[in-house]
């Protein structure tokens, strides 16, 4: 009888020991195994930041002007096409502007350093292209350098001011003597037509150097507040 009690006591002690060991084991989290949410969240934030940077860079690129801010860059934007002088005749012919003169350029004599004016059209509007023979020997216009242009805003040329953009994104459609000075600084030379402040019209010449091989001339109507003519000349 005693030994039976001893066995029962030993069994109860073993049972209590097993139950105690189970109760002391760390309880499994009610939420289940460890979550990767915090890691995924960090990755998502990094991806979001990268996307934001890409969008900002894309906006900057979109807002970036294709034309220089410097009047002495000898650039002009016409119907979205950027023309930068001097350039080759081959490069000009890659744009929408084509020669429409009656005499082929290959038959027009080009004396060294003397400007040849050639009529070009984009199918809708016309303008004069200035060709310069930069060699020491007489040649032909088709072998000359495209040194600039001469734009007259009139019915004959049918070129709208709204189609043209000058450096610093200046529109010929609304400007006068004072606004041009604020955009480009004091001109190398200036001539006025009429008295008053400002005078009726002004001619502003912006030169790169005293030699005059690089210049932009702007004829502005201060009463109508727009440009009458633009002349660009740039060659070596």
C-alpha positions as YAML, in Angstrom:
chain: A
units: angstrom
residues:
- id: 1
  name: UNK
  ca: [0.00, 0.00, 0.00]
- id: 2
  name: UNK
  ca: [2.84, 2.27, 0.89]
- id: 3
  name: UNK
  ca: [4.68, 1.53, -2.32]
- id: 4
  name: UNK
  ca: [1.54, 2.35, -4.35]
- id: 5
  name: UNK
  ca: [1.36, 5.70, -2.64]
- id: 6
  name: UNK
  ca: [5.03, 6.27, -3.39]
- id: 7
  name: UNK
  ca: [4.46, 5.53, -7.09]
- id: 8
  name: UNK
  ca: [1.47, 7.86, -7.18]
- id: 9
  name: UNK
  ca: [3.48, 10.60, -5.48]
- id: 10
  name: UNK
  ca: [6.33, 10.19, -7.95]
- id: 11
  name: UNK
  ca: [3.89, 10.28, -10.86]
- id: 12
  name: UNK
  ca: [2.26, 13.47, -9.54]
- id: 13
  name: UNK
  ca: [5.67, 15.11, -9.09]
- id: 14
  name: UNK
  ca: [6.63, 14.23, -12.66]
- id: 15
  name: UNK
  ca: [3.34, 15.57, -13.94]
- id: 16
  name: UNK
  ca: [3.80, 18.83, -12.03]
- id: 17
  name: UNK
  ca: [7.34, 19.14, -13.37]
- id: 18
  name: UNK
  ca: [6.16, 18.69, -16.96]
- id: 19
  name: UNK
  ca: [3.34, 21.21, -16.56]
- id: 20
  name: UNK
  ca: [5.71, 23.73, -14.99]
- id: 21
  name: UNK
  ca: [8.17, 23.38, -17.85]
- id: 22
  name: UNK
  ca: [5.43, 23.98, -20.41]
- id: 23
  name: UNK
  ca: [4.16, 27.09, -18.59]
- id: 24
  name: UNK
  ca: [7.66, 28.60, -18.45]
- id: 25
  name: UNK
  ca: [8.23, 28.28, -22.28]
- id: 26
  name: UNK
  ca: [7.88, 31.65, -24.17]
- id: 27
  name: UNK
  ca: [4.40, 32.10, -25.46]
- id: 28
  name: UNK
  ca: [4.04, 32.32, -29.23]
- id: 29
  name: UNK
  ca: [2.96, 35.72, -30.41]
- id: 30
  name: UNK
  ca: [-0.73, 35.98, -31.03]
- id: 31
  name: UNK
  ca: [0.09, 37.75, -34.30]
- id: 32
  name: UNK
  ca: [1.93, 34.72, -35.65]
- id: 33
  name: UNK
  ca: [5.50, 34.61, -37.04]
- id: 34
  name: UNK
  ca: [7.62, 37.84, -37.27]
- id: 35
  name: UNK
  ca: [6.22, 40.27, -39.84]
- id: 36
  name: UNK
  ca: [8.17, 41.79, -42.81]
- id: 37
  name: UNK
  ca: [5.85, 44.77, -42.98]
- id: 38
  name: UNK
  ca: [8.38, 47.23, -41.58]
- id: 39
  name: UNK
  ca: [10.96, 46.14, -44.15]
- id: 40
  name: UNK
  ca: [8.46, 46.38, -46.98]
- id: 41
  name: UNK
  ca: [7.41, 49.81, -45.74]
- id: 42
  name: UNK
  ca: [11.00, 51.06, -45.84]
- id: 43
  name: UNK
  ca: [11.40, 49.78, -49.40]
- id: 44
  name: UNK
  ca: [8.16, 51.42, -50.42]
- id: 45
  name: UNK
  ca: [9.32, 54.75, -48.99]
- id: 46
  name: UNK
  ca: [12.61, 54.49, -50.86]
- id: 47
  name: UNK
  ca: [10.81, 53.70, -54.12]
- id: 48
  name: UNK
  ca: [8.41, 56.61, -53.56]
- id: 49
  name: UNK
  ca: [11.31, 59.00, -52.93]
- id: 50
  name: UNK
  ca: [13.06, 57.78, -56.09]
- id: 51
  name: UNK
  ca: [9.89, 58.28, -58.13]
- id: 52
  name: UNK
  ca: [9.49, 61.81, -56.74]
- id: 53
  name: UNK
  ca: [13.06, 62.67, -57.72]
- id: 54
  name: UNK
  ca: [12.45, 61.32, -61.24]
- id: 55
  name: UNK
  ca: [9.28, 63.42, -61.57]
- id: 56
  name: UNK
  ca: [11.10, 66.57, -60.38]
- id: 57
  name: UNK
  ca: [13.94, 65.97, -62.85]
- id: 58
  name: UNK
  ca: [11.43, 65.37, -65.64]
- id: 59
  name: UNK
  ca: [9.65, 68.65, -64.82]
- id: 60
  name: UNK
  ca: [12.95, 70.53, -64.79]
- id: 61
  name: UNK
  ca: [13.86, 69.06, -68.17]
- id: 62
  name: UNK
  ca: [10.41, 69.90, -69.53]
- id: 63
  name: UNK
  ca: [10.62, 73.50, -68.28]
- id: 64
  name: UNK
  ca: [14.18, 73.92, -69.52]
- id: 65
  name: UNK
  ca: [14.25, 76.40, -72.38]
- id: 66
  name: UNK
  ca: [15.80, 75.17, -75.62]
- id: 67
  name: UNK
  ca: [17.21, 78.63, -76.30]
- id: 68
  name: UNK
  ca: [19.99, 80.52, -74.53]
- id: 69
  name: UNK
  ca: [19.33, 83.57, -72.35]
- id: 70
  name: UNK
  ca: [22.23, 85.46, -73.99]
- id: 71
  name: UNK
  ca: [21.47, 87.77, -76.94]
- id: 72
  name: UNK
  ca: [25.06, 87.17, -78.09]
- id: 73
  name: UNK
  ca: [24.44, 83.43, -78.46]
- id: 74
  name: UNK
  ca: [23.15, 84.12, -82.00]
- id: 75
  name: UNK
  ca: [20.26, 81.75, -81.59]
- id: 76
  name: UNK
  ca: [16.62, 82.09, -82.56]
- id: 77
  name: UNK
  ca: [13.62, 79.79, -82.19]
- id: 78
  name: UNK
  ca: [11.13, 79.74, -85.09]
- id: 79
  name: UNK
  ca: [8.11, 77.44, -84.89]
- id: 80
  name: UNK
  ca: [9.95, 75.27, -82.37]
- id: 81
  name: UNK
  ca: [13.08, 74.92, -84.56]
- id: 82
  name: UNK
  ca: [16.29, 76.23, -83.03]
- id: 83
  name: UNK
  ca: [18.67, 77.99, -85.42]
- id: 84
  name: UNK
  ca: [22.16, 78.75, -84.13]
- id: 85
  name: UNK
  ca: [24.59, 80.74, -86.25]
- id: 86
  name: UNK
  ca: [26.98, 80.22, -87.87]
- id: 87
  name: UNK
  ca: [25.88, 76.91, -89.34]
- id: 88
  name: UNK
  ca: [26.38, 74.99, -92.56]
- id: 89
  name: UNK
  ca: [23.94, 75.12, -95.44]
- id: 90
  name: UNK
  ca: [23.54, 71.36, -95.07]
- id: 91
  name: UNK
  ca: [22.41, 71.76, -91.44]
- id: 92
  name: UNK
  ca: [19.94, 74.50, -92.41]
- id: 93
  name: UNK
  ca: [18.43, 72.30, -95.12]
- id: 94
  name: UNK
  ca: [17.74, 69.64, -92.47]
- id: 95
  name: UNK
  ca: [15.17, 72.02, -90.98]
- id: 96
  name: UNK
  ca: [11.88, 73.05, -92.59]
- id: 97
  name: UNK
  ca: [13.55, 76.08, -94.22]
- id: 98
  name: UNK
  ca: [14.35, 75.64, -97.93]
- id: 99
  name: UNK
  ca: [15.84, 77.95, -100.53]
- id: 100
  name: UNK
  ca: [13.19, 79.33, -102.94]
- id: 101
  name: UNK
  ca: [15.21, 81.83, -104.94]
- id: 102
  name: UNK
  ca: [15.00, 81.81, -108.74]
- id: 103
  name: UNK
  ca: [18.75, 81.46, -109.30]
- id: 104
  name: UNK
  ca: [20.38, 78.29, -107.91]
- id: 105
  name: UNK
  ca: [22.84, 79.00, -105.11]
- id: 106
  name: UNK
  ca: [25.50, 77.19, -107.11]
- id: 107
  name: UNK
  ca: [25.23, 79.94, -109.73]
- id: 108
  name: UNK
  ca: [25.42, 82.91, -107.35]
- id: 109
  name: UNK
  ca: [28.88, 84.38, -106.96]
- id: 110
  name: UNK
  ca: [30.12, 84.76, -103.40]
- id: 111
  name: UNK
  ca: [32.95, 87.23, -102.92]
- id: 112
  name: UNK
  ca: [35.03, 86.79, -99.74]
- id: 113
  name: UNK
  ca: [33.49, 88.48, -96.68]
- id: 114
  name: UNK
  ca: [30.59, 89.93, -98.72]
- id: 115
  name: UNK
  ca: [27.09, 88.97, -97.60]
- id: 116
  name: UNK
  ca: [24.77, 87.15, -100.01]
- id: 117
  name: UNK
  ca: [21.06, 87.38, -99.17]
- id: 118
  name: UNK
  ca: [19.06, 84.28, -100.09]
- id: 119
  name: UNK
  ca: [15.30, 83.86, -99.77]
- id: 120
  name: UNK
  ca: [14.18, 80.84, -97.75]
- id: 121
  name: UNK
  ca: [10.71, 79.54, -96.88]
- id: 122
  name: UNK
  ca: [9.23, 76.92, -94.56]
- id: 123
  name: UNK
  ca: [6.17, 76.54, -96.81]
- id: 124
  name: UNK
  ca: [4.24, 79.21, -94.97]
- id: 125
  name: UNK
  ca: [6.59, 82.06, -94.11]
- id: 126
  name: UNK
  ca: [9.64, 83.64, -95.72]
- id: 127
  name: UNK
  ca: [12.88, 85.10, -94.42]
- id: 128
  name: UNK
  ca: [16.27, 86.19, -95.72]
- id: 129
  name: UNK
  ca: [19.26, 83.98, -94.91]
- id: 130
  name: UNK
  ca: [22.69, 85.64, -94.89]
- id: 131
  name: UNK
  ca: [25.42, 83.60, -96.58]
- id: 132
  name: UNK
  ca: [29.10, 84.53, -96.17]
- id: 133
  name: UNK
  ca: [32.10, 83.27, -98.10]
- id: 134
  name: UNK
  ca: [34.69, 82.96, -95.33]
- id: 135
  name: UNK
  ca: [37.52, 81.90, -97.65]
- id: 136
  name: UNK
  ca: [40.06, 84.13, -99.40]
- id: 137
  name: UNK
  ca: [38.87, 83.24, -102.89]
- id: 138
  name: UNK
  ca: [35.69, 83.96, -104.81]
- id: 139
  name: UNK
  ca: [33.33, 81.01, -104.72]
- id: 140
  name: UNK
  ca: [29.59, 80.31, -104.97]
- id: 141
  name: UNK
  ca: [26.80, 80.81, -102.46]
- id: 142
  name: UNK
  ca: [26.16, 77.08, -102.02]
- id: 143
  name: UNK
  ca: [29.66, 76.73, -100.55]
- id: 144
  name: UNK
  ca: [29.25, 79.64, -98.16]
- id: 145
  name: UNK
  ca: [28.57, 79.65, -94.44]
- id: 146
  name: UNK
  ca: [25.06, 80.37, -93.14]
- id: 147
  name: UNK
  ca: [25.99, 83.38, -91.06]
- id: 148
  name: UNK
  ca: [22.60, 84.60, -89.96]
- id: 149
  name: UNK
  ca: [19.22, 85.88, -91.05]
- id: 150
  name: UNK
  ca: [17.11, 88.96, -91.65]
- id: 151
  name: UNK
  ca: [13.49, 88.80, -90.56]
- id: 152
  name: UNK
  ca: [10.98, 91.48, -91.50]
- id: 153
  name: UNK
  ca: [7.58, 91.21, -89.90]
- id: 154
  name: UNK
  ca: [5.29, 92.26, -92.75]
- id: 155
  name: UNK
  ca: [2.51, 90.87, -94.93]
- id: 156
  name: UNK
  ca: [4.93, 89.93, -97.70]
- id: 157
  name: UNK
  ca: [6.91, 87.54, -95.52]
- id: 158
  name: UNK
  ca: [3.86, 86.34, -93.61]
- id: 159
  name: UNK
  ca: [5.98, 85.52, -90.56]
- id: 160
  name: UNK
  ca: [4.04, 85.99, -87.33]
- id: 161
  name: UNK
  ca: [5.83, 87.44, -84.31]
- id: 162
  name: UNK
  ca: [4.15, 84.75, -82.21]
- id: 163
  name: UNK
  ca: [6.12, 82.11, -84.14]
- id: 164
  name: UNK
  ca: [9.48, 83.61, -83.15]
- id: 165
  name: UNK
  ca: [11.32, 83.45, -79.82]
- id: 166
  name: UNK
  ca: [14.49, 85.39, -79.07]
- id: 167
  name: UNK
  ca: [17.08, 84.51, -76.41]
- id: 168
  name: UNK
  ca: [15.83, 84.67, -72.84]
- id: 169
  name: UNK
  ca: [12.41, 83.60, -74.21]
- id: 170
  name: UNK
  ca: [11.61, 87.12, -75.41]
- id: 171
  name: UNK
  ca: [8.67, 87.42, -77.78]
- id: 172
  name: UNK
  ca: [8.91, 89.98, -80.61]
- id: 173
  name: UNK
  ca: [5.17, 90.41, -80.18]
- id: 174
  name: UNK
  ca: [5.49, 92.52, -77.03]
- id: 175
  name: UNK
  ca: [8.65, 94.48, -76.26]
- id: 176
  name: UNK
  ca: [10.05, 98.01, -76.37]
- id: 177
  name: UNK
  ca: [13.34, 99.83, -75.82]
- id: 178
  name: UNK
  ca: [13.28, 99.57, -72.04]
- id: 179
  name: UNK
  ca: [12.19, 95.93, -71.85]
- id: 180
  name: UNK
  ca: [14.89, 94.88, -74.34]
- id: 181
  name: UNK
  ca: [17.51, 96.65, -72.24]
- id: 182
  name: UNK
  ca: [16.24, 94.90, -69.13]
- id: 183
  name: UNK
  ca: [16.47, 91.52, -70.90]
- id: 184
  name: UNK
  ca: [19.81, 92.01, -72.64]
- id: 185
  name: UNK
  ca: [21.56, 94.93, -70.97]
- id: 186
  name: UNK
  ca: [22.88, 98.05, -72.68]
- id: 187
  name: UNK
  ca: [23.44, 97.59, -76.42]
- id: 188
  name: UNK
  ca: [26.79, 98.18, -78.10]
- id: 189
  name: UNK
  ca: [25.10, 100.85, -80.24]
- id: 190
  name: UNK
  ca: [21.66, 102.41, -80.24]
- id: 191
  name: UNK
  ca: [19.91, 104.75, -82.70]
- id: 192
  name: UNK
  ca: [16.54, 106.43, -82.29]
- id: 193
  name: UNK
  ca: [13.84, 107.56, -84.69]
- id: 194
  name: UNK
  ca: [11.96, 110.53, -83.29]
- id: 195
  name: UNK
  ca: [12.10, 112.36, -80.01]
- id: 196
  name: UNK
  ca: [10.40, 111.53, -76.74]
- id: 197
  name: UNK
  ca: [11.06, 109.07, -73.98]
- id: 198
  name: UNK
  ca: [10.99, 106.48, -75.33]
- id: 199
  name: UNK
  ca: [11.33, 107.63, -78.97]
- id: 200
  name: UNK
  ca: [8.98, 106.37, -81.67]
- id: 201
  name: UNK
  ca: [11.36, 103.61, -82.74]
- id: 202
  name: UNK
  ca: [14.84, 102.38, -81.86]
- id: 203
  name: UNK
  ca: [17.60, 100.31, -83.41]
- id: 204
  name: UNK
  ca: [19.65, 98.31, -80.91]
- id: 205
  name: UNK
  ca: [22.87, 96.57, -81.93]
- id: 206
  name: UNK
  ca: [24.45, 93.95, -79.66]
- id: 207
  name: UNK
  ca: [28.00, 93.10, -80.78]
- id: 208
  name: UNK
  ca: [30.29, 90.39, -79.49]
- id: 209
  name: UNK
  ca: [33.40, 92.41, -80.28]
- id: 210
  name: UNK
  ca: [34.48, 95.58, -82.06]
- id: 211
  name: UNK
  ca: [35.13, 93.71, -85.33]
- id: 212
  name: UNK
  ca: [31.39, 93.43, -85.86]
- id: 213
  name: UNK
  ca: [31.54, 89.88, -87.23]
- id: 214
  name: UNK
  ca: [29.06, 88.79, -84.56]
- id: 215
  name: UNK
  ca: [26.04, 91.01, -83.94]
- id: 216
  name: UNK
  ca: [22.30, 91.01, -83.36]
- id: 217
  name: UNK
  ca: [20.31, 94.04, -84.49]
- id: 218
  name: UNK
  ca: [16.78, 94.68, -83.23]
- id: 219
  name: UNK
  ca: [14.45, 97.29, -84.75]
- id: 220
  name: UNK
  ca: [11.76, 98.00, -82.17]
- id: 221
  name: UNK
  ca: [8.59, 100.07, -82.48]
- id: 222
  name: UNK
  ca: [8.21, 101.68, -79.06]
- id: 223
  name: UNK
  ca: [4.68, 102.88, -79.78]
- id: 224
  name: UNK
  ca: [3.32, 99.54, -81.00]
- id: 225
  name: UNK
  ca: [5.60, 97.74, -78.53]
- id: 226
  name: UNK
  ca: [6.86, 95.07, -80.92]
- id: 227
  name: UNK
  ca: [9.78, 94.29, -83.19]
- id: 228
  name: UNK
  ca: [9.80, 95.37, -86.83]
- id: 229
  name: UNK
  ca: [12.96, 93.54, -87.86]
- id: 230
  name: UNK
  ca: [15.63, 91.14, -86.57]
- id: 231
  name: UNK
  ca: [19.10, 90.80, -88.10]
- id: 232
  name: UNK
  ca: [21.57, 88.18, -86.88]
- id: 233
  name: UNK
  ca: [25.09, 87.99, -88.27]
- id: 234
  name: UNK
  ca: [27.73, 85.63, -86.88]
- id: 235
  name: UNK
  ca: [30.81, 84.33, -88.70]
- id: 236
  name: UNK
  ca: [34.60, 84.17, -88.39]
...
